[in-house]
PDB file of C-alpha atoms in Angstrom:
ATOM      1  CA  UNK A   1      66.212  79.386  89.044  1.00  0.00           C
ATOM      2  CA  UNK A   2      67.367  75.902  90.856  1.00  0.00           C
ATOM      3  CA  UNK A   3      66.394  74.906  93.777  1.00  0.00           C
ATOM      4  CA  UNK A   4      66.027  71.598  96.022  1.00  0.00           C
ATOM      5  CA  UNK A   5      63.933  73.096  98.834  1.00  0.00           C
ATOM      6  CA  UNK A   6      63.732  77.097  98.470  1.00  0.00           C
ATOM      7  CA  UNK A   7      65.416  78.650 101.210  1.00  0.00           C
ATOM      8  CA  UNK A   8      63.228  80.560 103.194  1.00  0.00           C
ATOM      9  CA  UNK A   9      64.687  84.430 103.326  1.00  0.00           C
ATOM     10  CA  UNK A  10      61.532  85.245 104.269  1.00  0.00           C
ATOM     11  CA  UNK A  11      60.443  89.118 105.375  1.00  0.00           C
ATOM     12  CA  UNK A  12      59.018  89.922 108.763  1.00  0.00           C
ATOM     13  CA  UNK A  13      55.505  89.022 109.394  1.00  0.00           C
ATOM     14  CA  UNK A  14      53.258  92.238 109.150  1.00  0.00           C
ATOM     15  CA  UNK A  15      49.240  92.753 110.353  1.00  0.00           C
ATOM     16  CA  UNK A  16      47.091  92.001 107.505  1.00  0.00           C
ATOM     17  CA  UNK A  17      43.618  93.906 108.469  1.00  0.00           C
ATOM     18  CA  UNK A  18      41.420  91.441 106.415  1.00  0.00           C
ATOM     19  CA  UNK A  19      37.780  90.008 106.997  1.00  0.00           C
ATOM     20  CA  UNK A  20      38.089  87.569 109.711  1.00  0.00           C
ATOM     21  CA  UNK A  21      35.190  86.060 107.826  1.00  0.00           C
ATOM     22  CA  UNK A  22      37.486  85.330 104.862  1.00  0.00           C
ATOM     23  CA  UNK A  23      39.984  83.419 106.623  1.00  0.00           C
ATOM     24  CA  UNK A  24      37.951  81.744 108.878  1.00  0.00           C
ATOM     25  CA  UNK A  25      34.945  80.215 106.861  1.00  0.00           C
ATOM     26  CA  UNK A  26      36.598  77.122 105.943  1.00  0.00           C
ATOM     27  CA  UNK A  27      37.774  76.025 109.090  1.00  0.00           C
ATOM     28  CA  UNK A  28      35.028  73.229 109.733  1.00  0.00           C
ATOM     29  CA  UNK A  29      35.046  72.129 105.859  1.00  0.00           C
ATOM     30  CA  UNK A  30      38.292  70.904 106.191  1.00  0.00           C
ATOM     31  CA  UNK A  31      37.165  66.761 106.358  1.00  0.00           C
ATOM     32  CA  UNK A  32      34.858  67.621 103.275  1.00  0.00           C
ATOM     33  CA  UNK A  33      37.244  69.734 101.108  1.00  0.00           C
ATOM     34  CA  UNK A  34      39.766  67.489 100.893  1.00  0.00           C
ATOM     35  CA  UNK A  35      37.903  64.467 100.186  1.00  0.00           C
ATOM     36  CA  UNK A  36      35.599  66.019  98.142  1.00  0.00           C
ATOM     37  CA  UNK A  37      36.968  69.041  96.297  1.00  0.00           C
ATOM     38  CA  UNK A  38      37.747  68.675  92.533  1.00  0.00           C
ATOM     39  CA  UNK A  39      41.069  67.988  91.463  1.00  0.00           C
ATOM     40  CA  UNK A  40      42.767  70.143  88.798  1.00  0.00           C
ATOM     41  CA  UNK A  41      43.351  68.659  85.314  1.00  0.00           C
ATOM     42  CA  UNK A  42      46.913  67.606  84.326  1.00  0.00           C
ATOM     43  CA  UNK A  43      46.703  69.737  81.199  1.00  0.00           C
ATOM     44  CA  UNK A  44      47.474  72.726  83.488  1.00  0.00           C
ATOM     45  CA  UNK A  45      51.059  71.469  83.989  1.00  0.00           C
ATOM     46  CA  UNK A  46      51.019  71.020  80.416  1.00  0.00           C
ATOM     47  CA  UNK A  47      49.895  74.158  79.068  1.00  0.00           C
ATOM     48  CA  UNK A  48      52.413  76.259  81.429  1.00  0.00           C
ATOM     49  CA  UNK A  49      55.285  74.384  80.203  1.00  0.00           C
ATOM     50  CA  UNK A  50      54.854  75.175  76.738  1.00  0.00           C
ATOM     51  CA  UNK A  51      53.334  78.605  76.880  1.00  0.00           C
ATOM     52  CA  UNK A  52      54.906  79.801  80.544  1.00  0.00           C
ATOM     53  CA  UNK A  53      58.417  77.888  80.510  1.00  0.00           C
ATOM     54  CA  UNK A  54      57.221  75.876  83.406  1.00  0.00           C
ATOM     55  CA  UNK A  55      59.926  73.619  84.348  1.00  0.00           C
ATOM     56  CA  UNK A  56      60.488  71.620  87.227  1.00  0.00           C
ATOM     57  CA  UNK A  57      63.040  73.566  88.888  1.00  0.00           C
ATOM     58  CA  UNK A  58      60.567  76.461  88.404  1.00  0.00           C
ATOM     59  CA  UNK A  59      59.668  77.696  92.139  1.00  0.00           C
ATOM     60  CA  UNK A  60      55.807  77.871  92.638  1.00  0.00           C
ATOM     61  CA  UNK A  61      54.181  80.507  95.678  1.00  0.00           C
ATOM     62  CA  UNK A  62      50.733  78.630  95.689  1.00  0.00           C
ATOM     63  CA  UNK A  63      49.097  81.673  97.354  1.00  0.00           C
ATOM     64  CA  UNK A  64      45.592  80.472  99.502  1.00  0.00           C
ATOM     65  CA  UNK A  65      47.137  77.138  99.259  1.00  0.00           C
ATOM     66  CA  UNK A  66      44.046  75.723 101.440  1.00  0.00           C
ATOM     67  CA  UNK A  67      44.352  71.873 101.422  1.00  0.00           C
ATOM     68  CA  UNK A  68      47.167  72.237  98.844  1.00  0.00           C
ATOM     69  CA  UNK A  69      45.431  69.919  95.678  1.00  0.00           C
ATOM     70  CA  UNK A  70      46.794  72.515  93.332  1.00  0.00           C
ATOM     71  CA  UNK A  71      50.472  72.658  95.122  1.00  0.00           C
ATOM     72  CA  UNK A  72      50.703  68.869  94.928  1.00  0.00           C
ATOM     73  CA  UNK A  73      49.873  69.039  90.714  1.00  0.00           C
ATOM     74  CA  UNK A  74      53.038  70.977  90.796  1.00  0.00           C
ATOM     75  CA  UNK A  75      55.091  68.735  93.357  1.00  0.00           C
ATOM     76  CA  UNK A  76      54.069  65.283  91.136  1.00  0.00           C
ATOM     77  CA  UNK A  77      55.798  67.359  88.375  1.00  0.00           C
ATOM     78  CA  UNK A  78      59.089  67.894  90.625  1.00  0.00           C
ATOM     79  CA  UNK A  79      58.558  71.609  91.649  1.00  0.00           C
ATOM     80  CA  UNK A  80      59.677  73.523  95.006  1.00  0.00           C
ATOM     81  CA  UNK A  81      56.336  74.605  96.149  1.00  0.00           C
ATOM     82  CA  UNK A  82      55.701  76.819  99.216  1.00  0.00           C
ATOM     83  CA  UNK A  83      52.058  76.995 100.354  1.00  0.00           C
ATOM     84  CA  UNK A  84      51.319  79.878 101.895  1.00  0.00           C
ATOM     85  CA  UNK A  85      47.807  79.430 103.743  1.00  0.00           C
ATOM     86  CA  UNK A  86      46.235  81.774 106.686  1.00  0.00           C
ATOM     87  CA  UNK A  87      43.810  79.406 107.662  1.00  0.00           C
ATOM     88  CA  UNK A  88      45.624  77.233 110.418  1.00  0.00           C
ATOM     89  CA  UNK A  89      43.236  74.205 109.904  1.00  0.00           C
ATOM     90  CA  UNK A  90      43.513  73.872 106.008  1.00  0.00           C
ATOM     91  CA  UNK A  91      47.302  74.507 106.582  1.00  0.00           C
ATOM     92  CA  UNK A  92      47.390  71.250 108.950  1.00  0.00           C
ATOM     93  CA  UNK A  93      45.378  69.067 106.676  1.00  0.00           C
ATOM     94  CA  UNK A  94      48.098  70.684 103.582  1.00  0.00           C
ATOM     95  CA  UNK A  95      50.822  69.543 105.588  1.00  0.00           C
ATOM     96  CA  UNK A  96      49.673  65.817 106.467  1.00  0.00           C
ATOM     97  CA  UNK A  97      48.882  65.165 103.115  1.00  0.00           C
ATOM     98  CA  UNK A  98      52.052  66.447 101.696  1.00  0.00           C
ATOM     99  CA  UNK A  99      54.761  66.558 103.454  1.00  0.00           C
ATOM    100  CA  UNK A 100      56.117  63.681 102.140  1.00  0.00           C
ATOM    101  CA  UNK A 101      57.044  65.494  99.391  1.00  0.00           C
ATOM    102  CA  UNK A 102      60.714  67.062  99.821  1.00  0.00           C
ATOM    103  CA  UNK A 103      60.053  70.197  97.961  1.00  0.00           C
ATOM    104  CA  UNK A 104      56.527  71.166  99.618  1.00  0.00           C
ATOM    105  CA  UNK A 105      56.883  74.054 102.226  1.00  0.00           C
ATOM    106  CA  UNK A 106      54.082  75.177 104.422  1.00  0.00           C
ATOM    107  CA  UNK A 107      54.077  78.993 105.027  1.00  0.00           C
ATOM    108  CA  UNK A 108      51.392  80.645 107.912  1.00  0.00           C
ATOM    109  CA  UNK A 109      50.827  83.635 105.391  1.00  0.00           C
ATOM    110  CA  UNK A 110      48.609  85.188 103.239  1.00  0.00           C
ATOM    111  CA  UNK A 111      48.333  86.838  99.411  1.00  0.00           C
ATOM    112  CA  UNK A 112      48.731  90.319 101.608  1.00  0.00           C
ATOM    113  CA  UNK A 113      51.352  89.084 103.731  1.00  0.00           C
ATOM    114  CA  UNK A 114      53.138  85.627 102.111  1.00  0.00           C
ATOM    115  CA  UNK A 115      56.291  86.525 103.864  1.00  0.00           C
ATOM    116  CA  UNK A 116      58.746  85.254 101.052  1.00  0.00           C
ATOM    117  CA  UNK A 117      61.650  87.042  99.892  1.00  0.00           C
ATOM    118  CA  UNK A 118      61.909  89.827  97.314  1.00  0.00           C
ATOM    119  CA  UNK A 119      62.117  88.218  93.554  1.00  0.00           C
ATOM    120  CA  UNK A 120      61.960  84.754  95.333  1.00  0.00           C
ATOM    121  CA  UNK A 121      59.488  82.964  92.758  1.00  0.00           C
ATOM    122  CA  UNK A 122      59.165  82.404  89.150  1.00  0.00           C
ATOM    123  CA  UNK A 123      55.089  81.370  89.430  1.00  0.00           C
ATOM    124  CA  UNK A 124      52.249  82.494  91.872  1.00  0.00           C
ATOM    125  CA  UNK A 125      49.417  80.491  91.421  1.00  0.00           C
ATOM    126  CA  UNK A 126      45.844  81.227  93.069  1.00  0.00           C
ATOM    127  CA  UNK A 127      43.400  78.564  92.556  1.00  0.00           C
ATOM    128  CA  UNK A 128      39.611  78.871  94.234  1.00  0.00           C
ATOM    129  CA  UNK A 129      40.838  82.101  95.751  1.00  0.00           C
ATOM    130  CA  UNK A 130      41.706  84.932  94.392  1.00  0.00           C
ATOM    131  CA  UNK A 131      37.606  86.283  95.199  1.00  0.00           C
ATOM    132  CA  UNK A 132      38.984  86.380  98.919  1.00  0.00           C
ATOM    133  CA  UNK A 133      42.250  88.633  98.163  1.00  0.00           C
ATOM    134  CA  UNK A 134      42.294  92.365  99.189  1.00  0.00           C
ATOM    135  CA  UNK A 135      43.422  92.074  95.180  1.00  0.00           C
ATOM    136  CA  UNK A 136      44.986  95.851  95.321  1.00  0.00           C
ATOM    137  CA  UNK A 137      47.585  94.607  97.879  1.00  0.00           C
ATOM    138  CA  UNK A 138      47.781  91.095  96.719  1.00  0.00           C
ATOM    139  CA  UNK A 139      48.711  92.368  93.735  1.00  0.00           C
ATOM    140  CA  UNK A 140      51.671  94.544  95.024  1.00  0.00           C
ATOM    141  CA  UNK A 141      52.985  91.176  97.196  1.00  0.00           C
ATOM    142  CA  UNK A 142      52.667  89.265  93.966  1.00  0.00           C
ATOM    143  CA  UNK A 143      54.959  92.043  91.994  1.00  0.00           C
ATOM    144  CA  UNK A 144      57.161  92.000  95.097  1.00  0.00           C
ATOM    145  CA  UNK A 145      58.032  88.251  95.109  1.00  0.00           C
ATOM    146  CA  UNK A 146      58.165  87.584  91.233  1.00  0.00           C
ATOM    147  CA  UNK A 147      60.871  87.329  89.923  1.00  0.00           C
ATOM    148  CA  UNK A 148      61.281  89.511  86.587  1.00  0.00           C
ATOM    149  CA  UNK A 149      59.564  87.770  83.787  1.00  0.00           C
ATOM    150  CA  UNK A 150      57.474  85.518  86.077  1.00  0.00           C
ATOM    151  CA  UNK A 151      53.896  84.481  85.747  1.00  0.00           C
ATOM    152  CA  UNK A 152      50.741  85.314  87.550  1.00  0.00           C
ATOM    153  CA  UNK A 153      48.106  82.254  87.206  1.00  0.00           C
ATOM    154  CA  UNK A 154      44.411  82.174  88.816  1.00  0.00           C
ATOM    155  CA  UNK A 155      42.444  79.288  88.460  1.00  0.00           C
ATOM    156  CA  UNK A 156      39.005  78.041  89.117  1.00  0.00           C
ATOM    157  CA  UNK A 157      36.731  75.038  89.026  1.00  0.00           C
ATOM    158  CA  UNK A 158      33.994  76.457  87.306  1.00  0.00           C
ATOM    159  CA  UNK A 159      30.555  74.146  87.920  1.00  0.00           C
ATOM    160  CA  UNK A 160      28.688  74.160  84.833  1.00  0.00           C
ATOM    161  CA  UNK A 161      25.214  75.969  86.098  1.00  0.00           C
ATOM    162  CA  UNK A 162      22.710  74.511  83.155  1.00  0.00           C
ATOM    163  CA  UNK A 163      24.066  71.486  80.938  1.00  0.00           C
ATOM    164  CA  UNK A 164      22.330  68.919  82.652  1.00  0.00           C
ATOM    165  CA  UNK A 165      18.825  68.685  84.544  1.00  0.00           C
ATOM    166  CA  UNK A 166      20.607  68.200  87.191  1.00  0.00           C
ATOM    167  CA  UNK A 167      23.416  70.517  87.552  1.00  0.00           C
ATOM    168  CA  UNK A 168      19.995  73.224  86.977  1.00  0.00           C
ATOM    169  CA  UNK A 169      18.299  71.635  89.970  1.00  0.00           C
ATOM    170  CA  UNK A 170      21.625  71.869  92.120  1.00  0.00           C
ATOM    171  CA  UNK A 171      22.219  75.403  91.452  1.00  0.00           C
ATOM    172  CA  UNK A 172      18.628  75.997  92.076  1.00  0.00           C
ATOM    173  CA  UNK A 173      19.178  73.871  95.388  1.00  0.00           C
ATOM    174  CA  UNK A 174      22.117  76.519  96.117  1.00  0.00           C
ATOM    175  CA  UNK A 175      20.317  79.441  95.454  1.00  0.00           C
ATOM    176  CA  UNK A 176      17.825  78.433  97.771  1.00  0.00           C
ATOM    177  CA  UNK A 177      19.811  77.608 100.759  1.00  0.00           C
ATOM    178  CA  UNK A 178      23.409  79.003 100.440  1.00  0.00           C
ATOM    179  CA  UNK A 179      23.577  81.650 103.143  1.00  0.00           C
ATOM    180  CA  UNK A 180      25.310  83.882 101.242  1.00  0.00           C
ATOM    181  CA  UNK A 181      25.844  81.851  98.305  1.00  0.00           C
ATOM    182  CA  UNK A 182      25.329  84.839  95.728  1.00  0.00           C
ATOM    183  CA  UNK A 183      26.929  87.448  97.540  1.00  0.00           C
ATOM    184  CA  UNK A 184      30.999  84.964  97.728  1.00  0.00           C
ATOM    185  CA  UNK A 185      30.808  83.291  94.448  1.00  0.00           C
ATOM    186  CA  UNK A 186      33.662  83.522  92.373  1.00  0.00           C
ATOM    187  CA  UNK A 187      32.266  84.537  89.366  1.00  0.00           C
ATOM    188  CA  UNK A 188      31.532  88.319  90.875  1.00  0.00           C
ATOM    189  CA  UNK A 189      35.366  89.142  90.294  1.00  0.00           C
ATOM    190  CA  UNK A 190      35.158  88.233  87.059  1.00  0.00           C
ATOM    191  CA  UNK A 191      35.542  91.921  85.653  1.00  0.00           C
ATOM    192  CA  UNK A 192      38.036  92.183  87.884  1.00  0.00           C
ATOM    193  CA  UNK A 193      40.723  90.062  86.417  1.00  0.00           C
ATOM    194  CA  UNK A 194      42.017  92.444  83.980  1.00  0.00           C
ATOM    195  CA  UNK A 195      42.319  95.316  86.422  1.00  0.00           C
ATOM    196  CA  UNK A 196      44.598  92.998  88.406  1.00  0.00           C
ATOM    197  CA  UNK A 197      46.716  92.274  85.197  1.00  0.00           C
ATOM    198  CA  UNK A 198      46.625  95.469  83.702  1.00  0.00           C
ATOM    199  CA  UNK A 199      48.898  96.665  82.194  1.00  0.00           C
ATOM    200  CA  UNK A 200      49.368  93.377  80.905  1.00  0.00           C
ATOM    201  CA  UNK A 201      46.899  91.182  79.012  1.00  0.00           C
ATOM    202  CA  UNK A 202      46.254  88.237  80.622  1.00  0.00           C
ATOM    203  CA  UNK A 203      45.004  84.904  78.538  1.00  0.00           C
ATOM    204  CA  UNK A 204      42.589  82.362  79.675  1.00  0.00           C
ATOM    205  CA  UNK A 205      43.151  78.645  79.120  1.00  0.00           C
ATOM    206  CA  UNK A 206      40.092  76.252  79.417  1.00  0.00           C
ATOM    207  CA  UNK A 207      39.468  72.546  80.289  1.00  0.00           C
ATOM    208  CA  UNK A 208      36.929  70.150  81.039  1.00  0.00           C
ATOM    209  CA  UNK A 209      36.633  68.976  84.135  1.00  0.00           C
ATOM    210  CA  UNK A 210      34.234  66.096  85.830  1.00  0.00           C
ATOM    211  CA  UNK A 211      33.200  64.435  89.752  1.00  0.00           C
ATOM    212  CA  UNK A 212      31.018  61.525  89.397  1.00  0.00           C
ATOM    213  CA  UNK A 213      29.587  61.224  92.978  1.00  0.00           C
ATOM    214  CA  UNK A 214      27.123  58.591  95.053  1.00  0.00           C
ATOM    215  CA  UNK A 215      25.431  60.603  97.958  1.00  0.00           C
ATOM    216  CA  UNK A 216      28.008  60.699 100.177  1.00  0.00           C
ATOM    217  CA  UNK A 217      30.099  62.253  97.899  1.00  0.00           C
ATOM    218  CA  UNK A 218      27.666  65.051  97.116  1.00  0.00           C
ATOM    219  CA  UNK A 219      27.083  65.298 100.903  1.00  0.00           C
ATOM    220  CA  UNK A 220      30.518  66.071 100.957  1.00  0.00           C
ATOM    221  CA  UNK A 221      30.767  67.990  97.960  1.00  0.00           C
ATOM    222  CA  UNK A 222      28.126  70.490  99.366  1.00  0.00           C
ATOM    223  CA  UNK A 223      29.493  70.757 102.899  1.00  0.00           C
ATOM    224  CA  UNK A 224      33.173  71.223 101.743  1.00  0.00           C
ATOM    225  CA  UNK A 225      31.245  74.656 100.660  1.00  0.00           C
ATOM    226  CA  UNK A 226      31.562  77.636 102.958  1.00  0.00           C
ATOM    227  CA  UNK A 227      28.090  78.880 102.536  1.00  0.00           C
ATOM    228  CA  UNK A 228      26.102  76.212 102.860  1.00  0.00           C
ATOM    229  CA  UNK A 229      24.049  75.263 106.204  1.00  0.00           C
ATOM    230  CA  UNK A 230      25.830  72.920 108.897  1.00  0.00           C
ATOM    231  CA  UNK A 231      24.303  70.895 111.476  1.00  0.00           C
ATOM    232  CA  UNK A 232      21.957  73.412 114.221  1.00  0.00           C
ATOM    233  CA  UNK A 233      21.236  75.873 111.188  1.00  0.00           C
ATOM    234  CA  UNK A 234      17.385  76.403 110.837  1.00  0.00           C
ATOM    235  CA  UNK A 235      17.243  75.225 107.225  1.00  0.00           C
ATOM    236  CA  UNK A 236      19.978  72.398 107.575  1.00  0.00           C
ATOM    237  CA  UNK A 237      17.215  69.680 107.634  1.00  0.00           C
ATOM    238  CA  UNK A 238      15.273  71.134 104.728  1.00  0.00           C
ATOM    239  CA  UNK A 239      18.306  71.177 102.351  1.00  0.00           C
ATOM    240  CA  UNK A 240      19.218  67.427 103.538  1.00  0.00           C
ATOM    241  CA  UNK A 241      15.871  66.229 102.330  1.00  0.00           C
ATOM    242  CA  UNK A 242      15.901  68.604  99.034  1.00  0.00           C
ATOM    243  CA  UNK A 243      18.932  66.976  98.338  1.00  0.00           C
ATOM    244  CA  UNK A 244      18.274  63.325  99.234  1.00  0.00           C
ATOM    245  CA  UNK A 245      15.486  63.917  96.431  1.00  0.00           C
ATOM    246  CA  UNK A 246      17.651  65.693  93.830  1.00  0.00           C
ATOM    247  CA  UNK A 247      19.672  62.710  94.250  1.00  0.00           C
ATOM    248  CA  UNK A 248      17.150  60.179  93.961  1.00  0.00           C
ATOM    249  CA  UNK A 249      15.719  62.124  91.032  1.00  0.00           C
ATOM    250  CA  UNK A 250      18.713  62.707  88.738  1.00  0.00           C
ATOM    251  CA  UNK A 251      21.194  59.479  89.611  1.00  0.00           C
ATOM    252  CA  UNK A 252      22.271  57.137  87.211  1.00  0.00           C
ATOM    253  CA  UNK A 253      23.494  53.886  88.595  1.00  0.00           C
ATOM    254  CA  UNK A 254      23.997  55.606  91.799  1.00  0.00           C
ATOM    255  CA  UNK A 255      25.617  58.875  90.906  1.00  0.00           C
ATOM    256  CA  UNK A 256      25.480  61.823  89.931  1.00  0.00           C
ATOM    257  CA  UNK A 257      27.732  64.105  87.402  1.00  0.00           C
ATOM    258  CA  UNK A 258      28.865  67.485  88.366  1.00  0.00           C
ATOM    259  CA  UNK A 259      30.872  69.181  85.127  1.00  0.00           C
ATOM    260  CA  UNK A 260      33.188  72.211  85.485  1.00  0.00           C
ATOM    261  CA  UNK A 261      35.367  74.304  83.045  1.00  0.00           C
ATOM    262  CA  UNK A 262      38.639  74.933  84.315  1.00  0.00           C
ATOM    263  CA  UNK A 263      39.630  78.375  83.896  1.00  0.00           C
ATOM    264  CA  UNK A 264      43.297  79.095  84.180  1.00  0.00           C
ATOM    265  CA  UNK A 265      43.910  82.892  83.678  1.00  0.00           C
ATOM    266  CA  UNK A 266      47.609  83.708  82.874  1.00  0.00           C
ATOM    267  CA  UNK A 267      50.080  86.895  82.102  1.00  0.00           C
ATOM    268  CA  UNK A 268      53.249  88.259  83.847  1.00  0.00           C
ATOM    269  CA  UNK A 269      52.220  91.158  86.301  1.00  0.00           C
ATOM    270  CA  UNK A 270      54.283  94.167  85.154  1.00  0.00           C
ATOM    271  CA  UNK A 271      54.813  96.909  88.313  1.00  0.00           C
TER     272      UNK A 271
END
């Protein structure tokens, strides 16, 4: 396919019935997840081109675009990207920060409901949340909009839970105060990846992946989280000062090191 800026054939808007929850969580980690949210290594544009035929006239449907630091990997490369985001305030901060890209398009939609046109894109990409998807219908609007022979990719910033003293204190940390911390993580789909490909066999890419951070930016690391505390809840204050001494206990020249794997998951989704 070529395209400047795809045109937007788009199909009517229908009722997703989804967990308001889901949609809504992020809405006051907006500030924090876009100044504090790991990037995406560039060896992800790398290994698509020479195992996926990524070009840069491919067209990319970044599904749960959020703040869009995966769609604008693919826009630095020279791809049309349309961002299709439910949440209205991640969608805003998407569109201020990239809009100055020609080929970016911002799409009020979701992976039940993206509204794009039959056979309209040659990747969907999911990155940090494909654990929110109703992934039975996602996964017919994801056949719907591929074109034939296109690729399915989920990715994830996977923090490293035990390499370091600290990364075991700050999952510890987690653990103690995340509201629901254990019940949303991503890893609980994890043996659900290969029902979503299936029939297919999907393949899983890795790469390293690091945030060197002074307090503030693990303040902001933490809040740009959607199950930690925020300011009024009962154990807000008590996590500030664990933290403050997790800090203080583990920094090196006044930050810390939080290390990820990368996990790119990709196969074509066959009907």
């Amino acid at each position: 396919m070529s395209h400047e800026k795809p045109s937007l054939e788009t199909q009517p808007r229908t009722e997703v019935h989804r967990t308001p929850d889901a949609v809504n969580r992020f809405s006051t980690r907006v500030n924090n997840y876009v100044k504090y949210r790991p990037t995406y290594p560039t060896g992800v544009i790398d290994l698509l081109g020479s195992a996926c035929g990524l070009v840069p006239n491919s067209v990319v449907a970044d599904i749960g675009s959020g703040t869009g630091i995966l769609s604008e990997l693919f826009l630095k490369n020279g791809n049309p990207v349309l961002a299709v985001e439910p949440n209205r305030e991640m969608r805003s901060a998407a569109e201020r920060l990239l809009n100055h890209y020609p080929r970016f398009t911002s799409i009020d939609g979701s992976a039940e409901a993206t509204t794009l046109a039959n056979a309209s894109v040659d990747f969907i990409t999911a990155a940090q949340a494909f654990h929110w998807f109703d992934q039975t219908r996602a996964r017919a609007e994801f056949t719907r909009i591929l074109q034939p022979g296109g690729w399915a990719i989920l990715i994830w910033n996977e923090r490293r839970l035990a390499t370091s003293a600290f990364l075991r204190d700050f999952e510890d940390l987690l653990l103690t105060y995340g509201t629901d911390y254990s019940q949303v993580r991503h890893e609980n789909v994890d043996n659900e990846i290969a029902s979503f490909y299936h029939p297919a066999s999907f393949k899983l890419a890795t790469f390293e992946n690091v945030q060197e951070l002074d307090f503030a930016g693990l303040l902001g690391r933490v809040f740009s989280a959607s199950y930690t505390p925020e300011p009024g809840h009962p154990h807000y204050e008590s996590m500030l000062r664990r933290l403050d001494n997790l800090f203080r206990a583990h920094q090196v020249h006044g930050k810390v090191t939080i290390e990820y794997d990368t996990k790119l998951y990709y196969a074509h989704l066959k009907p």
